[in-house]
Amino acid sequence: MTVLSARGWATGAGAVVVLVASGVWAMRPAEVDDGLWGRVRPVLEDGLEARGADEGGPASQARWFCRAEALGLEEYGDAVRADVDTLCVEYGVREDALVECAGAQVPQVVRLERDASAAGGYRIVSREEPPEGAGAAQWVRARFGVFAASAVQDPMSSDALAAEARAHFDLPADAGVGDC
């Protein structure tokens, strides 16, 4: 009887190892093709900035500046699925100083299609964002996996966006950033 129990335990332990390894493999971060990312990233960032363009803040000349980081990228013929973490910040100018009016870091699933007539050769066909509140973490884990879900918990730096905003508004590179 002891032999059967030991054999049963060994079989059960082996099955658990296979299941855990399969789960880790399935939830691993996706490989990102740098060439494809280089083509779709500007389209994504331009699309993000355009979405915010209608939401002008109280500062004069307020404008959105956005960046995206790839969590996963898959190409299917002429279609691309981009799992991204995005950061958009609205900057403006008040009394010759850069001011930050609004901003948000949001993970997204963006689907694009090749379109020769579109700037960058791709166009965004759909975008999914997590719901606000308690369901957001579950939404992220379900779409991105455990490793990427962990990555979106880390805040993205807005330093590059502030530098881009200073250059856009023709402000000195060392100009501080105030609140709107």
PDB file of N, CA and C in Angstrom, residues 56-144:
ATOM      1  N   GLY A  56      -9.345  70.574 -23.301  1.00  0.00           N
ATOM      2  CA  GLY A  56      -8.421  71.640 -22.925  1.00  0.00           C
ATOM      3  C   GLY A  56      -8.591  72.058 -21.482  1.00  0.00           C
ATOM      4  N   GLY A  57      -7.472  72.261 -20.804  1.00  0.00           N
ATOM      5  CA  GLY A  57      -7.485  72.689 -19.410  1.00  0.00           C
ATOM      6  C   GLY A  57      -7.515  74.201 -19.306  1.00  0.00           C
ATOM      7  N   PRO A  58      -7.419  74.737 -18.089  1.00  0.00           N
ATOM      8  CA  PRO A  58      -7.502  76.182 -17.884  1.00  0.00           C
ATOM      9  C   PRO A  58      -6.249  76.937 -18.331  1.00  0.00           C
ATOM     10  N   ALA A  59      -5.160  76.245 -18.577  1.00  0.00           N
ATOM     11  CA  ALA A  59      -3.945  76.929 -19.018  1.00  0.00           C
ATOM     12  C   ALA A  59      -4.053  77.256 -20.502  1.00  0.00           C
ATOM     13  N   SER A  60      -3.397  78.320 -20.907  1.00  0.00           N
ATOM     14  CA  SER A  60      -3.431  78.649 -22.335  1.00  0.00           C
ATOM     15  C   SER A  60      -2.595  77.641 -23.108  1.00  0.00           C
ATOM     16  N   GLN A  61      -3.012  77.368 -24.308  1.00  0.00           N
ATOM     17  CA  GLN A  61      -2.301  76.463 -25.212  1.00  0.00           C
ATOM     18  C   GLN A  61      -2.151  75.056 -24.639  1.00  0.00           C
ATOM     19  N   ALA A  62      -3.037  74.614 -23.773  1.00  0.00           N
ATOM     20  CA  ALA A  62      -2.921  73.288 -23.172  1.00  0.00           C
ATOM     21  C   ALA A  62      -2.925  72.222 -24.257  1.00  0.00           C
ATOM     22  N   ARG A  63      -2.078  71.219 -24.074  1.00  0.00           N
ATOM     23  CA  ARG A  63      -1.924  70.147 -25.057  1.00  0.00           C
ATOM     24  C   ARG A  63      -1.537  68.866 -24.324  1.00  0.00           C
ATOM     25  N   TRP A  64      -2.007  67.729 -24.852  1.00  0.00           N
ATOM     26  CA  TRP A  64      -1.670  66.425 -24.295  1.00  0.00           C
ATOM     27  C   TRP A  64      -0.371  65.912 -24.902  1.00  0.00           C
ATOM     28  N   PHE A  65       0.441  65.287 -24.059  1.00  0.00           N
ATOM     29  CA  PHE A  65       1.675  64.612 -24.469  1.00  0.00           C
ATOM     30  C   PHE A  65       1.584  63.188 -23.920  1.00  0.00           C
ATOM     31  N   CYS A  66       1.816  62.196 -24.791  1.00  0.00           N
ATOM     32  CA  CYS A  66       1.613  60.808 -24.397  1.00  0.00           C
ATOM     33  C   CYS A  66       2.784  59.936 -24.817  1.00  0.00           C
ATOM     34  N   ARG A  67       2.966  58.865 -24.051  1.00  0.00           N
ATOM     35  CA  ARG A  67       3.928  57.837 -24.430  1.00  0.00           C
ATOM     36  C   ARG A  67       3.341  56.477 -24.100  1.00  0.00           C
ATOM     37  N   ALA A  68       3.795  55.491 -24.831  1.00  0.00           N
ATOM     38  CA  ALA A  68       3.313  54.125 -24.632  1.00  0.00           C
ATOM     39  C   ALA A  68       4.513  53.201 -24.480  1.00  0.00           C
ATOM     40  N   GLU A  69       4.369  52.224 -23.593  1.00  0.00           N
ATOM     41  CA  GLU A  69       5.377  51.177 -23.420  1.00  0.00           C
ATOM     42  C   GLU A  69       4.725  49.853 -23.762  1.00  0.00           C
ATOM     43  N   ALA A  70       5.408  49.071 -24.594  1.00  0.00           N
ATOM     44  CA  ALA A  70       4.859  47.787 -25.033  1.00  0.00           C
ATOM     45  C   ALA A  70       4.962  46.747 -23.923  1.00  0.00           C
ATOM     46  N   LEU A  71       3.861  46.077 -23.661  1.00  0.00           N
ATOM     47  CA  LEU A  71       3.832  44.929 -22.764  1.00  0.00           C
ATOM     48  C   LEU A  71       3.756  43.646 -23.581  1.00  0.00           C
ATOM     49  N   GLY A  72       3.188  43.749 -24.765  1.00  0.00           N
ATOM     50  CA  GLY A  72       3.058  42.630 -25.685  1.00  0.00           C
ATOM     51  C   GLY A  72       2.642  43.158 -27.040  1.00  0.00           C
ATOM     52  N   LEU A  73       3.063  42.462 -28.078  1.00  0.00           N
ATOM     53  CA  LEU A  73       2.776  42.907 -29.439  1.00  0.00           C
ATOM     54  C   LEU A  73       2.649  41.675 -30.309  1.00  0.00           C
ATOM     55  N   GLU A  74       1.507  41.524 -30.952  1.00  0.00           N
ATOM     56  CA  GLU A  74       1.271  40.372 -31.812  1.00  0.00           C
ATOM     57  C   GLU A  74       0.736  40.836 -33.151  1.00  0.00           C
ATOM     58  N   GLU A  75       1.280  40.263 -34.208  1.00  0.00           N
ATOM     59  CA  GLU A  75       0.858  40.610 -35.565  1.00  0.00           C
ATOM     60  C   GLU A  75       0.169  39.409 -36.183  1.00  0.00           C
ATOM     61  N   TYR A  76      -1.006  39.652 -36.760  1.00  0.00           N
ATOM     62  CA  TYR A  76      -1.795  38.625 -37.437  1.00  0.00           C
ATOM     63  C   TYR A  76      -2.136  39.142 -38.822  1.00  0.00           C
ATOM     64  N   GLY A  77      -1.310  38.842 -39.816  1.00  0.00           N
ATOM     65  CA  GLY A  77      -1.548  39.364 -41.157  1.00  0.00           C
ATOM     66  C   GLY A  77      -1.442  40.872 -41.148  1.00  0.00           C
ATOM     67  N   ASP A  78      -2.546  41.565 -41.483  1.00  0.00           N
ATOM     68  CA  ASP A  78      -2.560  43.026 -41.501  1.00  0.00           C
ATOM     69  C   ASP A  78      -3.034  43.627 -40.177  1.00  0.00           C
ATOM     70  N   ALA A  79      -3.307  42.786 -39.187  1.00  0.00           N
ATOM     71  CA  ALA A  79      -3.795  43.267 -37.892  1.00  0.00           C
ATOM     72  C   ALA A  79      -2.702  43.144 -36.830  1.00  0.00           C
ATOM     73  N   VAL A  80      -2.725  44.059 -35.876  1.00  0.00           N
ATOM     74  CA  VAL A  80      -1.768  44.061 -34.769  1.00  0.00           C
ATOM     75  C   VAL A  80      -2.543  44.257 -33.470  1.00  0.00           C
ATOM     76  N   ARG A  81      -2.206  43.452 -32.474  1.00  0.00           N
ATOM     77  CA  ARG A  81      -2.715  43.657 -31.112  1.00  0.00           C
ATOM     78  C   ARG A  81      -1.542  44.173 -30.294  1.00  0.00           C
ATOM     79  N   ALA A  82      -1.727  45.328 -29.685  1.00  0.00           N
ATOM     80  CA  ALA A  82      -0.693  45.931 -28.848  1.00  0.00           C
ATOM     81  C   ALA A  82      -1.215  46.033 -27.422  1.00  0.00           C
ATOM     82  N   ASP A  83      -0.555  45.323 -26.519  1.00  0.00           N
ATOM     83  CA  ASP A  83      -0.833  45.459 -25.090  1.00  0.00           C
ATOM     84  C   ASP A  83       0.151  46.505 -24.592  1.00  0.00           C
ATOM     85  N   VAL A  84      -0.365  47.625 -24.104  1.00  0.00           N
ATOM     86  CA  VAL A  84       0.505  48.750 -23.768  1.00  0.00           C
ATOM     87  C   VAL A  84       0.137  49.349 -22.416  1.00  0.00           C
ATOM     88  N   ASP A  85       1.138  49.954 -21.814  1.00  0.00           N
ATOM     89  CA  ASP A  85       0.919  50.803 -20.648  1.00  0.00           C
ATOM     90  C   ASP A  85       1.134  52.213 -21.172  1.00  0.00           C
ATOM     91  N   THR A  86       0.193  53.100 -20.920  1.00  0.00           N
ATOM     92  CA  THR A  86       0.282  54.447 -21.479  1.00  0.00           C
ATOM     93  C   THR A  86       0.304  55.494 -20.376  1.00  0.00           C
ATOM     94  N   LEU A  87       0.974  56.574 -20.674  1.00  0.00           N
ATOM     95  CA  LEU A  87       0.984  57.732 -19.785  1.00  0.00           C
ATOM     96  C   LEU A  87       0.692  58.954 -20.631  1.00  0.00           C
ATOM     97  N   CYS A  88      -0.337  59.687 -20.266  1.00  0.00           N
ATOM     98  CA  CYS A  88      -0.672  60.939 -20.943  1.00  0.00           C
ATOM     99  C   CYS A  88      -0.745  62.041 -19.897  1.00  0.00           C
ATOM    100  N   VAL A  89      -0.108  63.161 -20.205  1.00  0.00           N
ATOM    101  CA  VAL A  89      -0.112  64.313 -19.313  1.00  0.00           C
ATOM    102  C   VAL A  89      -0.466  65.542 -20.143  1.00  0.00           C
ATOM    103  N   GLU A  90      -1.389  66.341 -19.628  1.00  0.00           N
ATOM    104  CA  GLU A  90      -1.754  67.585 -20.284  1.00  0.00           C
ATOM    105  C   GLU A  90      -0.911  68.709 -19.686  1.00  0.00           C
ATOM    106  N   TYR A  91      -0.134  69.352 -20.551  1.00  0.00           N
ATOM    107  CA  TYR A  91       0.687  70.490 -20.135  1.00  0.00           C
ATOM    108  C   TYR A  91       0.188  71.739 -20.832  1.00  0.00           C
ATOM    109  N   GLY A  92       0.381  72.856 -20.177  1.00  0.00           N
ATOM    110  CA  GLY A  92       0.049  74.144 -20.751  1.00  0.00           C
ATOM    111  C   GLY A  92       1.049  75.174 -20.276  1.00  0.00           C
ATOM    112  N   VAL A  93       0.773  76.407 -20.602  1.00  0.00           N
ATOM    113  CA  VAL A  93       1.651  77.509 -20.210  1.00  0.00           C
ATOM    114  C   VAL A  93       0.805  78.538 -19.477  1.00  0.00           C
ATOM    115  N   ARG A  94       1.299  78.964 -18.339  1.00  0.00           N
ATOM    116  CA  ARG A  94       0.663  80.046 -17.607  1.00  0.00           C
ATOM    117  C   ARG A  94       1.777  80.968 -17.128  1.00  0.00           C
ATOM    118  N   GLU A  95       1.660  82.250 -17.518  1.00  0.00           N
ATOM    119  CA  GLU A  95       2.650  83.259 -17.137  1.00  0.00           C
ATOM    120  C   GLU A  95       4.068  82.798 -17.487  1.00  0.00           C
ATOM    121  N   ASP A  96       4.234  82.306 -18.708  1.00  0.00           N
ATOM    122  CA  ASP A  96       5.519  81.849 -19.242  1.00  0.00           C
ATOM    123  C   ASP A  96       6.140  80.711 -18.438  1.00  0.00           C
ATOM    124  N   ALA A  97       5.321  79.900 -17.788  1.00  0.00           N
ATOM    125  CA  ALA A  97       5.809  78.738 -17.050  1.00  0.00           C
ATOM    126  C   ALA A  97       5.011  77.506 -17.485  1.00  0.00           C
ATOM    127  N   LEU A  98       5.663  76.350 -17.485  1.00  0.00           N
ATOM    128  CA  LEU A  98       5.002  75.094 -17.821  1.00  0.00           C
ATOM    129  C   LEU A  98       4.157  74.645 -16.632  1.00  0.00           C
ATOM    130  N   VAL A  99       2.914  74.259 -16.911  1.00  0.00           N
ATOM    131  CA  VAL A  99       2.033  73.763 -15.862  1.00  0.00           C
ATOM    132  C   VAL A  99       1.436  72.425 -16.293  1.00  0.00           C
ATOM    133  N   GLU A 100       1.283  71.533 -15.327  1.00  0.00           N
ATOM    134  CA  GLU A 100       0.675  70.228 -15.561  1.00  0.00           C
ATOM    135  C   GLU A 100      -0.783  70.309 -15.143  1.00  0.00           C
ATOM    136  N   CYS A 101      -1.681  70.074 -16.113  1.00  0.00           N
ATOM    137  CA  CYS A 101      -3.110  70.248 -15.856  1.00  0.00           C
ATOM    138  C   CYS A 101      -3.817  68.939 -15.501  1.00  0.00           C
ATOM    139  N   ALA A 102      -3.430  67.863 -16.113  1.00  0.00           N
ATOM    140  CA  ALA A 102      -4.088  66.577 -15.875  1.00  0.00           C
ATOM    141  C   ALA A 102      -3.152  65.478 -16.347  1.00  0.00           C
ATOM    142  N   GLY A 103      -3.473  64.259 -15.985  1.00  0.00           N
ATOM    143  CA  GLY A 103      -2.664  63.144 -16.447  1.00  0.00           C
ATOM    144  C   GLY A 103      -3.162  61.830 -15.906  1.00  0.00           C
ATOM    145  N   ALA A 104      -2.811  60.760 -16.614  1.00  0.00           N
ATOM    146  CA  ALA A 104      -3.210  59.425 -16.177  1.00  0.00           C
ATOM    147  C   ALA A 104      -2.322  58.377 -16.825  1.00  0.00           C
ATOM    148  N   GLN A 105      -2.052  57.330 -16.064  1.00  0.00           N
ATOM    149  CA  GLN A 105      -1.368  56.149 -16.577  1.00  0.00           C
ATOM    150  C   GLN A 105      -2.411  55.053 -16.695  1.00  0.00           C
ATOM    151  N   VAL A 106      -2.577  54.513 -17.909  1.00  0.00           N
ATOM    152  CA  VAL A 106      -3.654  53.554 -18.157  1.00  0.00           C
ATOM    153  C   VAL A 106      -3.145  52.417 -19.045  1.00  0.00           C
ATOM    154  N   PRO A 107      -3.271  51.163 -18.586  1.00  0.00           N
ATOM    155  CA  PRO A 107      -2.961  50.036 -19.479  1.00  0.00           C
ATOM    156  C   PRO A 107      -4.083  49.896 -20.501  1.00  0.00           C
ATOM    157  N   GLN A 108      -3.714  49.479 -21.712  1.00  0.00           N
ATOM    158  CA  GLN A 108      -4.706  49.363 -22.779  1.00  0.00           C
ATOM    159  C   GLN A 108      -4.388  48.192 -23.700  1.00  0.00           C
ATOM    160  N   VAL A 109      -5.416  47.671 -24.324  1.00  0.00           N
ATOM    161  CA  VAL A 109      -5.282  46.742 -25.437  1.00  0.00           C
ATOM    162  C   VAL A 109      -5.738  47.516 -26.664  1.00  0.00           C
ATOM    163  N   VAL A 110      -4.832  47.699 -27.611  1.00  0.00           N
ATOM    164  CA  VAL A 110      -5.144  48.478 -28.806  1.00  0.00           C
ATOM    165  C   VAL A 110      -4.988  47.562 -30.021  1.00  0.00           C
ATOM    166  N   ARG A 111      -5.987  47.604 -30.880  1.00  0.00           N
ATOM    167  CA  ARG A 111      -5.917  46.837 -32.127  1.00  0.00           C
ATOM    168  C   ARG A 111      -5.746  47.823 -33.272  1.00  0.00           C
ATOM    169  N   LEU A 112      -4.800  47.481 -34.150  1.00  0.00           N
ATOM    170  CA  LEU A 112      -4.506  48.321 -35.304  1.00  0.00           C
ATOM    171  C   LEU A 112      -4.595  47.474 -36.565  1.00  0.00           C
ATOM    172  N   GLU A 113      -4.788  48.145 -37.690  1.00  0.00           N
ATOM    173  CA  GLU A 113      -4.753  47.487 -38.998  1.00  0.00           C
ATOM    174  C   GLU A 113      -3.861  48.288 -39.910  1.00  0.00           C
ATOM    175  N   ARG A 114      -3.220  47.580 -40.825  1.00  0.00           N
ATOM    176  CA  ARG A 114      -2.423  48.274 -41.834  1.00  0.00           C
ATOM    177  C   ARG A 114      -3.353  49.106 -42.691  1.00  0.00           C
ATOM    178  N   ASP A 115      -2.915  50.313 -42.989  1.00  0.00           N
ATOM    179  CA  ASP A 115      -3.691  51.225 -43.817  1.00  0.00           C
ATOM    180  C   ASP A 115      -2.692  52.141 -44.505  1.00  0.00           C
ATOM    181  N   ALA A 116      -2.458  51.892 -45.782  1.00  0.00           N
ATOM    182  CA  ALA A 116      -1.449  52.643 -46.528  1.00  0.00           C
ATOM    183  C   ALA A 116      -1.758  54.135 -46.578  1.00  0.00           C
ATOM    184  N   SER A 117      -3.034  54.506 -46.456  1.00  0.00           N
ATOM    185  CA  SER A 117      -3.386  55.922 -46.537  1.00  0.00           C
ATOM    186  C   SER A 117      -3.242  56.643 -45.195  1.00  0.00           C
ATOM    187  N   ALA A 118      -3.044  55.889 -44.112  1.00  0.00           N
ATOM    188  CA  ALA A 118      -2.939  56.499 -42.781  1.00  0.00           C
ATOM    189  C   ALA A 118      -1.492  56.882 -42.478  1.00  0.00           C
ATOM    190  N   ALA A 119      -1.345  57.907 -41.683  1.00  0.00           N
ATOM    191  CA  ALA A 119      -0.008  58.315 -41.245  1.00  0.00           C
ATOM    192  C   ALA A 119       0.605  57.161 -40.466  1.00  0.00           C
ATOM    193  N   GLY A 120       1.817  56.782 -40.812  1.00  0.00           N
ATOM    194  CA  GLY A 120       2.492  55.682 -40.143  1.00  0.00           C
ATOM    195  C   GLY A 120       2.154  54.321 -40.712  1.00  0.00           C
ATOM    196  N   GLY A 121       1.192  54.262 -41.642  1.00  0.00           N
ATOM    197  CA  GLY A 121       0.857  52.998 -42.287  1.00  0.00           C
ATOM    198  C   GLY A 121      -0.088  52.107 -41.484  1.00  0.00           C
ATOM    199  N   TYR A 122      -0.557  52.572 -40.330  1.00  0.00           N
ATOM    200  CA  TYR A 122      -1.510  51.831 -39.506  1.00  0.00           C
ATOM    201  C   TYR A 122      -2.594  52.781 -39.025  1.00  0.00           C
ATOM    202  N   ARG A 123      -3.749  52.200 -38.688  1.00  0.00           N
ATOM    203  CA  ARG A 123      -4.800  52.983 -38.054  1.00  0.00           C
ATOM    204  C   ARG A 123      -5.347  52.176 -36.888  1.00  0.00           C
ATOM    205  N   ILE A 124      -5.752  52.881 -35.854  1.00  0.00           N
ATOM    206  CA  ILE A 124      -6.321  52.239 -34.665  1.00  0.00           C
ATOM    207  C   ILE A 124      -7.770  51.876 -34.968  1.00  0.00           C
ATOM    208  N   VAL A 125      -8.126  50.608 -34.738  1.00  0.00           N
ATOM    209  CA  VAL A 125      -9.504  50.180 -34.982  1.00  0.00           C
ATOM    210  C   VAL A 125     -10.278  49.942 -33.691  1.00  0.00           C
ATOM    211  N   SER A 126      -9.584  49.665 -32.592  1.00  0.00           N
ATOM    212  CA  SER A 126     -10.279  49.531 -31.309  1.00  0.00           C
ATOM    213  C   SER A 126      -9.295  49.725 -30.165  1.00  0.00           C
ATOM    214  N   ARG A 127      -9.884  50.065 -29.030  1.00  0.00           N
ATOM    215  CA  ARG A 127      -9.080  50.323 -27.833  1.00  0.00           C
ATOM    216  C   ARG A 127      -9.900  49.864 -26.629  1.00  0.00           C
ATOM    217  N   GLU A 128      -9.259  49.113 -25.744  1.00  0.00           N
ATOM    218  CA  GLU A 128      -9.906  48.681 -24.499  1.00  0.00           C
ATOM    219  C   GLU A 128      -9.098  49.210 -23.329  1.00  0.00           C
ATOM    220  N   GLU A 129      -9.799  49.705 -22.323  1.00  0.00           N
ATOM    221  CA  GLU A 129      -9.170  50.170 -21.089  1.00  0.00           C
ATOM    222  C   GLU A 129      -9.867  49.485 -19.923  1.00  0.00           C
ATOM    223  N   PRO A 130      -9.173  49.364 -18.801  1.00  0.00           N
ATOM    224  CA  PRO A 130      -9.810  48.723 -17.644  1.00  0.00           C
ATOM    225  C   PRO A 130     -10.935  49.591 -17.086  1.00  0.00           C
ATOM    226  N   PRO A 131     -11.889  48.965 -16.459  1.00  0.00           N
ATOM    227  CA  PRO A 131     -12.945  49.749 -15.808  1.00  0.00           C
ATOM    228  C   PRO A 131     -12.359  50.479 -14.604  1.00  0.00           C
ATOM    229  N   GLU A 132     -13.003  51.536 -14.210  1.00  0.00           N
ATOM    230  CA  GLU A 132     -12.555  52.244 -13.012  1.00  0.00           C
ATOM    231  C   GLU A 132     -12.985  51.451 -11.783  1.00  0.00           C
ATOM    232  N   GLY A 133     -12.178  51.516 -10.757  1.00  0.00           N
ATOM    233  CA  GLY A 133     -12.551  50.888  -9.496  1.00  0.00           C
ATOM    234  C   GLY A 133     -11.974  49.510  -9.312  1.00  0.00           C
ATOM    235  N   ALA A 134     -12.715  48.700  -8.563  1.00  0.00           N
ATOM    236  CA  ALA A 134     -12.218  47.411  -8.092  1.00  0.00           C
ATOM    237  C   ALA A 134     -11.943  46.408  -9.212  1.00  0.00           C
ATOM    238  N   GLY A 135     -12.617  46.494 -10.324  1.00  0.00           N
ATOM    239  CA  GLY A 135     -12.429  45.511 -11.392  1.00  0.00           C
ATOM    240  C   GLY A 135     -11.202  45.736 -12.257  1.00  0.00           C
ATOM    241  N   ALA A 136     -10.498  46.835 -12.061  1.00  0.00           N
ATOM    242  CA  ALA A 136      -9.361  47.175 -12.925  1.00  0.00           C
ATOM    243  C   ALA A 136      -8.239  46.150 -12.838  1.00  0.00           C
ATOM    244  N   ALA A 137      -7.864  45.743 -11.648  1.00  0.00           N
ATOM    245  CA  ALA A 137      -6.756  44.790 -11.482  1.00  0.00           C
ATOM    246  C   ALA A 137      -7.084  43.454 -12.143  1.00  0.00           C
ATOM    247  N   GLN A 138      -8.306  42.996 -11.982  1.00  0.00           N
ATOM    248  CA  GLN A 138      -8.727  41.732 -12.604  1.00  0.00           C
ATOM    249  C   GLN A 138      -8.706  41.859 -14.129  1.00  0.00           C
ATOM    250  N   TRP A 139      -9.156  42.985 -14.661  1.00  0.00           N
ATOM    251  CA  TRP A 139      -9.146  43.232 -16.102  1.00  0.00           C
ATOM    252  C   TRP A 139      -7.720  43.145 -16.640  1.00  0.00           C
ATOM    253  N   VAL A 140      -6.781  43.775 -15.961  1.00  0.00           N
ATOM    254  CA  VAL A 140      -5.381  43.786 -16.396  1.00  0.00           C
ATOM    255  C   VAL A 140      -4.803  42.375 -16.365  1.00  0.00           C
ATOM    256  N   ARG A 141      -5.002  41.637 -15.281  1.00  0.00           N
ATOM    257  CA  ARG A 141      -4.467  40.266 -15.191  1.00  0.00           C
ATOM    258  C   ARG A 141      -5.049  39.372 -16.279  1.00  0.00           C
ATOM    259  N   ALA A 142      -6.343  39.529 -16.570  1.00  0.00           N
ATOM    260  CA  ALA A 142      -7.001  38.687 -17.568  1.00  0.00           C
ATOM    261  C   ALA A 142      -6.483  38.951 -18.982  1.00  0.00           C
ATOM    262  N   ARG A 143      -6.071  40.174 -19.265  1.00  0.00           N
ATOM    263  CA  ARG A 143      -5.639  40.511 -20.623  1.00  0.00           C
ATOM    264  C   ARG A 143      -4.124  40.469 -20.821  1.00  0.00           C
ATOM    265  N   PHE A 144      -3.370  40.749 -19.775  1.00  0.00           N
ATOM    266  CA  PHE A 144      -1.925  40.875 -19.929  1.00  0.00           C
ATOM    267  C   PHE A 144      -1.130  39.763 -19.273  1.00  0.00           C
TER     268      PHE A 144
END
